[in-house]
Amino acid sequence: MQGIPVKVKNVNVYAYFNPIEPLQEQVIEGATGTYTVGTLTTNIFYNLDLNDDGKRVNPLNVHGRYYATFETEDGTKISTVWMFCLDNSDTPKFGRTVNMLHSNDADADIAATPAIIDPSQYIVLTPLHDITVTQLFPPPAIGERILIENGTGNIIGTRIGAPHLMGVAVNDGKQVGKFSPGMKRIVISGKTDKGELISRTNLTVISNDKPAIFLRTFPS
C-alpha cells in the first residue's frame, strides 16, 4: 500500500541508544514536516521528512539511528520507530524498512553469505547517485564506519534464486574504508535519477571488486 504523507508539527528528534540504557540526546527540536508509513508485501516503510524550521541542538549524522516524537494536525501524539538519517542537510530526512517476518534486526547478523554470483546474473532496477556505504558497529556498540562516499551505481536483483536477492552495485566513488566479502551490517543510501532518497539496510558484502556488490541475504 502506497503511504500517504501526513503533516506533522512539534517534531523532536533524538539519537537512538540501546533501549536498556537510560540515555537521551536531543538532536532537533520544534520542527515541522511529513511522516509516511507504507507497506509492500511483508515490508513496512517509514519515512520522516523535515522542513528547515527546526532547531539543531546536536550533530546529525548520515546513517545514524534516530527516533522522533511529534503531533499530527489533529493533536495526536506519536513516537516513531528508530530510523536511519538519510540526509543531514537543513531539510533532514529519515527512513527505515522493516520486514514483518523478522522483527529483530539482529537476525541479519547471522545471515548466510551466498557464493559470489557472476555479474551477468544481476538485473539492474534503477540507477543511484550520491551513494554512501557504511558498516554499523556490532551491538551493543553504537556507531558506524564509512566505506564509500559519493558513489554511483544501481539497485539490483538476482536473475535466479527463490527468493531473488536484492541489493546495490556500486560502480565507483571514494573508498574511505576497507571491506571484504562476507562483511555484514552494511547500510547504503543514495538518490535516484528523480532525486528520491532511498536506503537499504542489513546488507552483506558479496564482492569488493568493481562494481562492489552488496545484497540482502536470507535469513534476514
Short mmCIF file of C-alpha atoms in Angstrom, two decimals:
data_model
loop_
_atom_site.label_atom_id
_atom_site.label_comp_id
_atom_site.label_asym_id
_atom_site.label_seq_id
_atom_site.Cartn_x
_atom_site.Cartn_y
_atom_site.Cartn_z
CA MET A 1 0.00 0.00 0.00
CA GLN A 2 1.40 3.38 -1.05
CA GLY A 3 1.94 5.54 2.01
CA ILE A 4 0.26 8.96 2.26
CA PRO A 5 2.41 11.70 3.80
CA VAL A 6 0.86 13.16 6.95
CA LYS A 7 1.75 16.67 8.05
CA VAL A 8 3.38 16.75 11.49
CA LYS A 9 4.44 19.51 13.91
CA ASN A 10 6.40 19.95 17.14
CA VAL A 11 8.85 17.32 15.86
CA ASN A 12 11.65 16.43 18.26
CA VAL A 13 14.39 14.08 17.04
CA TYR A 14 16.57 12.06 19.40
CA ALA A 15 19.61 9.85 18.96
CA TYR A 16 18.68 6.19 19.35
CA PHE A 17 20.53 4.30 22.08
CA ASN A 18 20.19 0.77 23.39
CA PRO A 19 16.68 0.71 24.94
CA ILE A 20 18.01 -0.67 28.23
CA GLU A 21 20.33 2.32 28.66
CA PRO A 22 18.77 5.42 30.32
CA LEU A 23 20.33 7.81 27.78
CA GLN A 24 18.73 10.60 25.78
CA GLU A 25 20.30 13.08 23.37
CA GLN A 26 18.07 15.53 21.55
CA VAL A 27 19.23 16.43 18.05
CA ILE A 28 16.40 18.54 16.57
CA GLU A 29 13.55 20.34 18.30
CA GLY A 30 10.41 22.12 17.19
CA ALA A 31 10.41 21.12 13.52
CA THR A 32 7.58 20.52 11.06
CA GLY A 33 7.40 18.10 8.15
CA THR A 34 5.69 14.94 6.91
CA TYR A 35 5.59 11.35 8.17
CA THR A 36 4.79 8.44 5.87
CA VAL A 37 4.13 4.77 6.56
CA GLY A 38 3.62 2.38 3.63
CA THR A 39 3.64 -1.35 3.02
CA LEU A 40 4.77 -3.68 0.23
CA THR A 41 4.21 -7.43 0.70
CA THR A 42 5.77 -8.13 4.13
CA ASN A 43 7.75 -4.87 4.33
CA ILE A 44 6.80 -1.69 6.19
CA PHE A 45 8.39 1.58 5.06
CA TYR A 46 8.80 4.51 7.46
CA ASN A 47 9.86 7.98 6.27
CA LEU A 48 10.14 11.30 8.08
CA ASP A 49 10.95 14.41 6.02
CA LEU A 50 11.54 17.65 7.93
CA ASN A 51 11.44 21.29 6.90
CA ASP A 52 14.23 23.76 7.71
CA ASP A 53 12.39 25.33 10.65
CA GLY A 54 13.69 23.04 13.41
CA LYS A 55 16.44 23.98 15.85
CA ARG A 56 19.57 21.83 15.52
CA VAL A 57 20.69 21.01 19.06
CA ASN A 58 23.35 18.35 18.39
CA PRO A 59 25.10 17.00 15.28
CA LEU A 60 23.06 14.84 12.89
CA ASN A 61 24.98 12.08 11.11
CA VAL A 62 24.02 10.29 7.89
CA HIS A 63 23.20 6.61 8.62
CA GLY A 64 23.00 7.35 12.33
CA ARG A 65 19.99 5.89 14.19
CA TYR A 66 17.31 8.30 15.43
CA TYR A 67 13.70 8.34 16.55
CA ALA A 68 11.21 11.19 16.73
CA THR A 69 8.18 12.40 18.64
CA PHE A 70 5.62 14.74 17.09
CA GLU A 71 1.98 15.74 16.79
CA THR A 72 -0.31 15.39 13.81
CA GLU A 73 -2.53 18.29 12.76
CA ASP A 74 -5.38 16.95 14.94
CA GLY A 75 -3.12 16.89 18.01
CA THR A 76 -2.42 13.15 18.11
CA LYS A 77 0.98 12.49 19.71
CA ILE A 78 3.20 9.85 18.09
CA SER A 79 6.60 8.33 18.79
CA THR A 80 8.28 6.67 15.80
CA VAL A 81 10.35 3.54 15.44
CA TRP A 82 14.07 4.25 15.13
CA MET A 83 15.12 5.26 11.62
CA PHE A 84 18.33 5.95 9.74
CA CYS A 85 19.24 9.52 8.85
CA LEU A 86 19.31 9.65 5.04
CA ASP A 87 20.02 13.38 4.65
CA ASN A 88 21.54 15.67 7.29
CA SER A 89 21.06 18.93 5.36
CA ASP A 90 18.85 21.82 6.50
CA THR A 91 15.86 19.68 5.43
CA PRO A 92 16.82 16.33 7.02
CA LYS A 93 15.26 13.02 6.00
CA PHE A 94 14.94 9.75 7.89
CA GLY A 95 13.82 6.31 6.75
CA ARG A 96 13.72 2.63 7.54
CA THR A 97 12.32 -0.58 6.07
CA VAL A 98 11.13 -3.32 8.46
CA ASN A 99 10.30 -6.87 7.38
CA MET A 100 7.28 -8.03 9.38
CA LEU A 101 8.50 -11.63 9.22
CA HIS A 102 11.73 -10.70 11.06
CA SER A 103 11.08 -8.36 13.95
CA ASN A 104 14.63 -8.49 15.32
CA ASP A 105 17.16 -6.60 13.22
CA ALA A 106 19.96 -8.52 14.92
CA ASP A 107 18.85 -11.59 12.97
CA ALA A 108 20.57 -10.09 9.96
CA ASP A 109 23.94 -10.53 11.67
CA ILE A 110 23.66 -14.31 11.26
CA ALA A 111 22.61 -14.22 7.61
CA ALA A 112 24.27 -16.84 5.48
CA THR A 113 26.72 -15.44 2.92
CA PRO A 114 25.93 -16.65 -0.60
CA ALA A 115 28.53 -17.68 -3.13
CA ILE A 116 29.76 -14.89 -5.39
CA ILE A 117 27.46 -14.61 -8.39
CA ASP A 118 28.53 -13.68 -11.92
CA PRO A 119 27.60 -10.00 -12.59
CA SER A 120 25.67 -11.06 -15.71
CA GLN A 121 23.13 -12.71 -13.41
CA TYR A 122 22.04 -9.37 -11.92
CA ILE A 123 19.08 -7.29 -13.06
CA VAL A 124 19.60 -3.52 -12.99
CA LEU A 125 16.47 -1.96 -11.45
CA THR A 126 17.31 1.75 -11.17
CA PRO A 127 20.44 3.96 -11.17
CA LEU A 128 21.69 5.54 -7.94
CA HIS A 129 23.81 8.61 -7.29
CA ASP A 130 25.39 10.20 -4.19
CA ILE A 131 25.82 6.76 -2.68
CA THR A 132 27.13 6.41 0.86
CA VAL A 133 28.12 2.98 2.18
CA THR A 134 28.74 2.38 5.89
CA GLN A 135 29.06 -0.57 8.25
CA LEU A 136 27.34 -0.44 11.64
CA PHE A 137 29.42 -1.43 14.64
CA PRO A 138 28.33 -4.76 16.16
CA PRO A 139 25.87 -4.45 19.08
CA PRO A 140 25.94 -3.22 21.76
CA ALA A 141 28.36 -0.64 20.31
CA ILE A 142 26.75 2.40 18.70
CA GLY A 143 28.14 4.00 15.57
CA GLU A 144 29.44 3.15 12.15
CA ARG A 145 32.42 3.47 9.84
CA ILE A 146 32.27 4.88 6.34
CA LEU A 147 33.31 2.59 3.49
CA ILE A 148 32.39 4.55 0.33
CA GLU A 149 31.36 8.17 -0.28
CA ASN A 150 29.93 9.97 -3.33
CA GLY A 151 29.45 6.74 -5.26
CA THR A 152 27.34 5.89 -8.29
CA GLY A 153 25.73 2.56 -9.10
CA ASN A 154 22.43 0.73 -9.32
CA ILE A 155 19.79 -1.03 -7.27
CA ILE A 156 19.99 -4.62 -8.43
CA GLY A 157 18.32 -8.00 -8.11
CA THR A 158 19.47 -11.51 -8.95
CA ARG A 159 18.05 -13.16 -12.09
CA ILE A 160 17.85 -16.56 -10.42
CA GLY A 161 17.02 -17.82 -6.96
CA ALA A 162 14.00 -18.28 -4.77
CA PRO A 163 13.66 -15.79 -3.28
CA HIS A 164 15.50 -13.38 -5.58
CA LEU A 165 18.15 -11.37 -3.72
CA MET A 166 18.04 -7.57 -3.76
CA GLY A 167 20.82 -5.11 -3.17
CA VAL A 168 23.09 -2.42 -4.60
CA ALA A 169 26.02 -2.45 -7.03
CA VAL A 170 28.44 0.46 -6.50
CA ASN A 171 30.48 1.24 -9.60
CA ASP A 172 32.73 3.99 -8.27
CA GLY A 173 33.17 6.59 -5.56
CA LYS A 174 35.72 7.48 -2.91
CA GLN A 175 36.67 4.38 -0.92
CA VAL A 176 37.24 5.53 2.66
CA GLY A 177 37.42 2.18 4.47
CA LYS A 178 38.41 -1.34 3.53
CA PHE A 179 35.77 -4.04 3.11
CA SER A 180 35.73 -7.65 2.01
CA PRO A 181 33.20 -10.36 1.05
CA GLY A 182 31.17 -11.67 3.97
CA MET A 183 31.10 -8.43 5.97
CA LYS A 184 27.62 -7.72 7.33
CA ARG A 185 25.61 -4.85 8.85
CA ILE A 186 26.08 -2.75 5.71
CA VAL A 187 23.88 0.32 5.20
CA ILE A 188 23.62 2.09 1.83
CA SER A 189 21.79 5.30 0.93
CA GLY A 190 21.61 7.19 -2.35
CA LYS A 191 19.44 9.17 -4.74
CA THR A 192 17.55 8.01 -7.82
CA ASP A 193 17.51 9.98 -11.08
CA LYS A 194 14.33 11.64 -9.80
CA GLY A 195 16.10 12.81 -6.63
CA GLU A 196 14.29 10.34 -4.38
CA LEU A 197 16.30 9.28 -1.34
CA ILE A 198 16.47 5.54 -0.74
CA SER A 199 18.18 3.35 1.84
CA ARG A 200 19.00 -0.33 2.08
CA THR A 201 19.96 -1.91 5.40
CA ASN A 202 21.25 -5.24 6.69
CA LEU A 203 23.27 -5.87 3.52
CA THR A 204 26.22 -8.24 3.15
CA VAL A 205 29.33 -7.59 1.06
CA ILE A 206 29.32 -10.07 -1.84
CA SER A 207 32.21 -8.62 -3.83
CA ASN A 208 34.67 -5.75 -3.30
CA ASP A 209 35.59 -5.59 -6.98
CA LYS A 210 34.22 -3.03 -9.45
CA PRO A 211 31.33 -2.96 -9.17
CA ALA A 212 31.20 -3.68 -5.45
CA ILE A 213 28.16 -5.87 -4.75
CA PHE A 214 26.04 -5.68 -1.59
CA LEU A 215 22.99 -7.96 -1.15
CA ARG A 216 20.26 -8.51 1.41
CA THR A 217 20.77 -12.19 2.16
CA PHE A 218 18.45 -14.69 3.82
CA PRO A 219 17.51 -15.22 6.56
CA SER A 220 17.43 -11.51 7.42
#
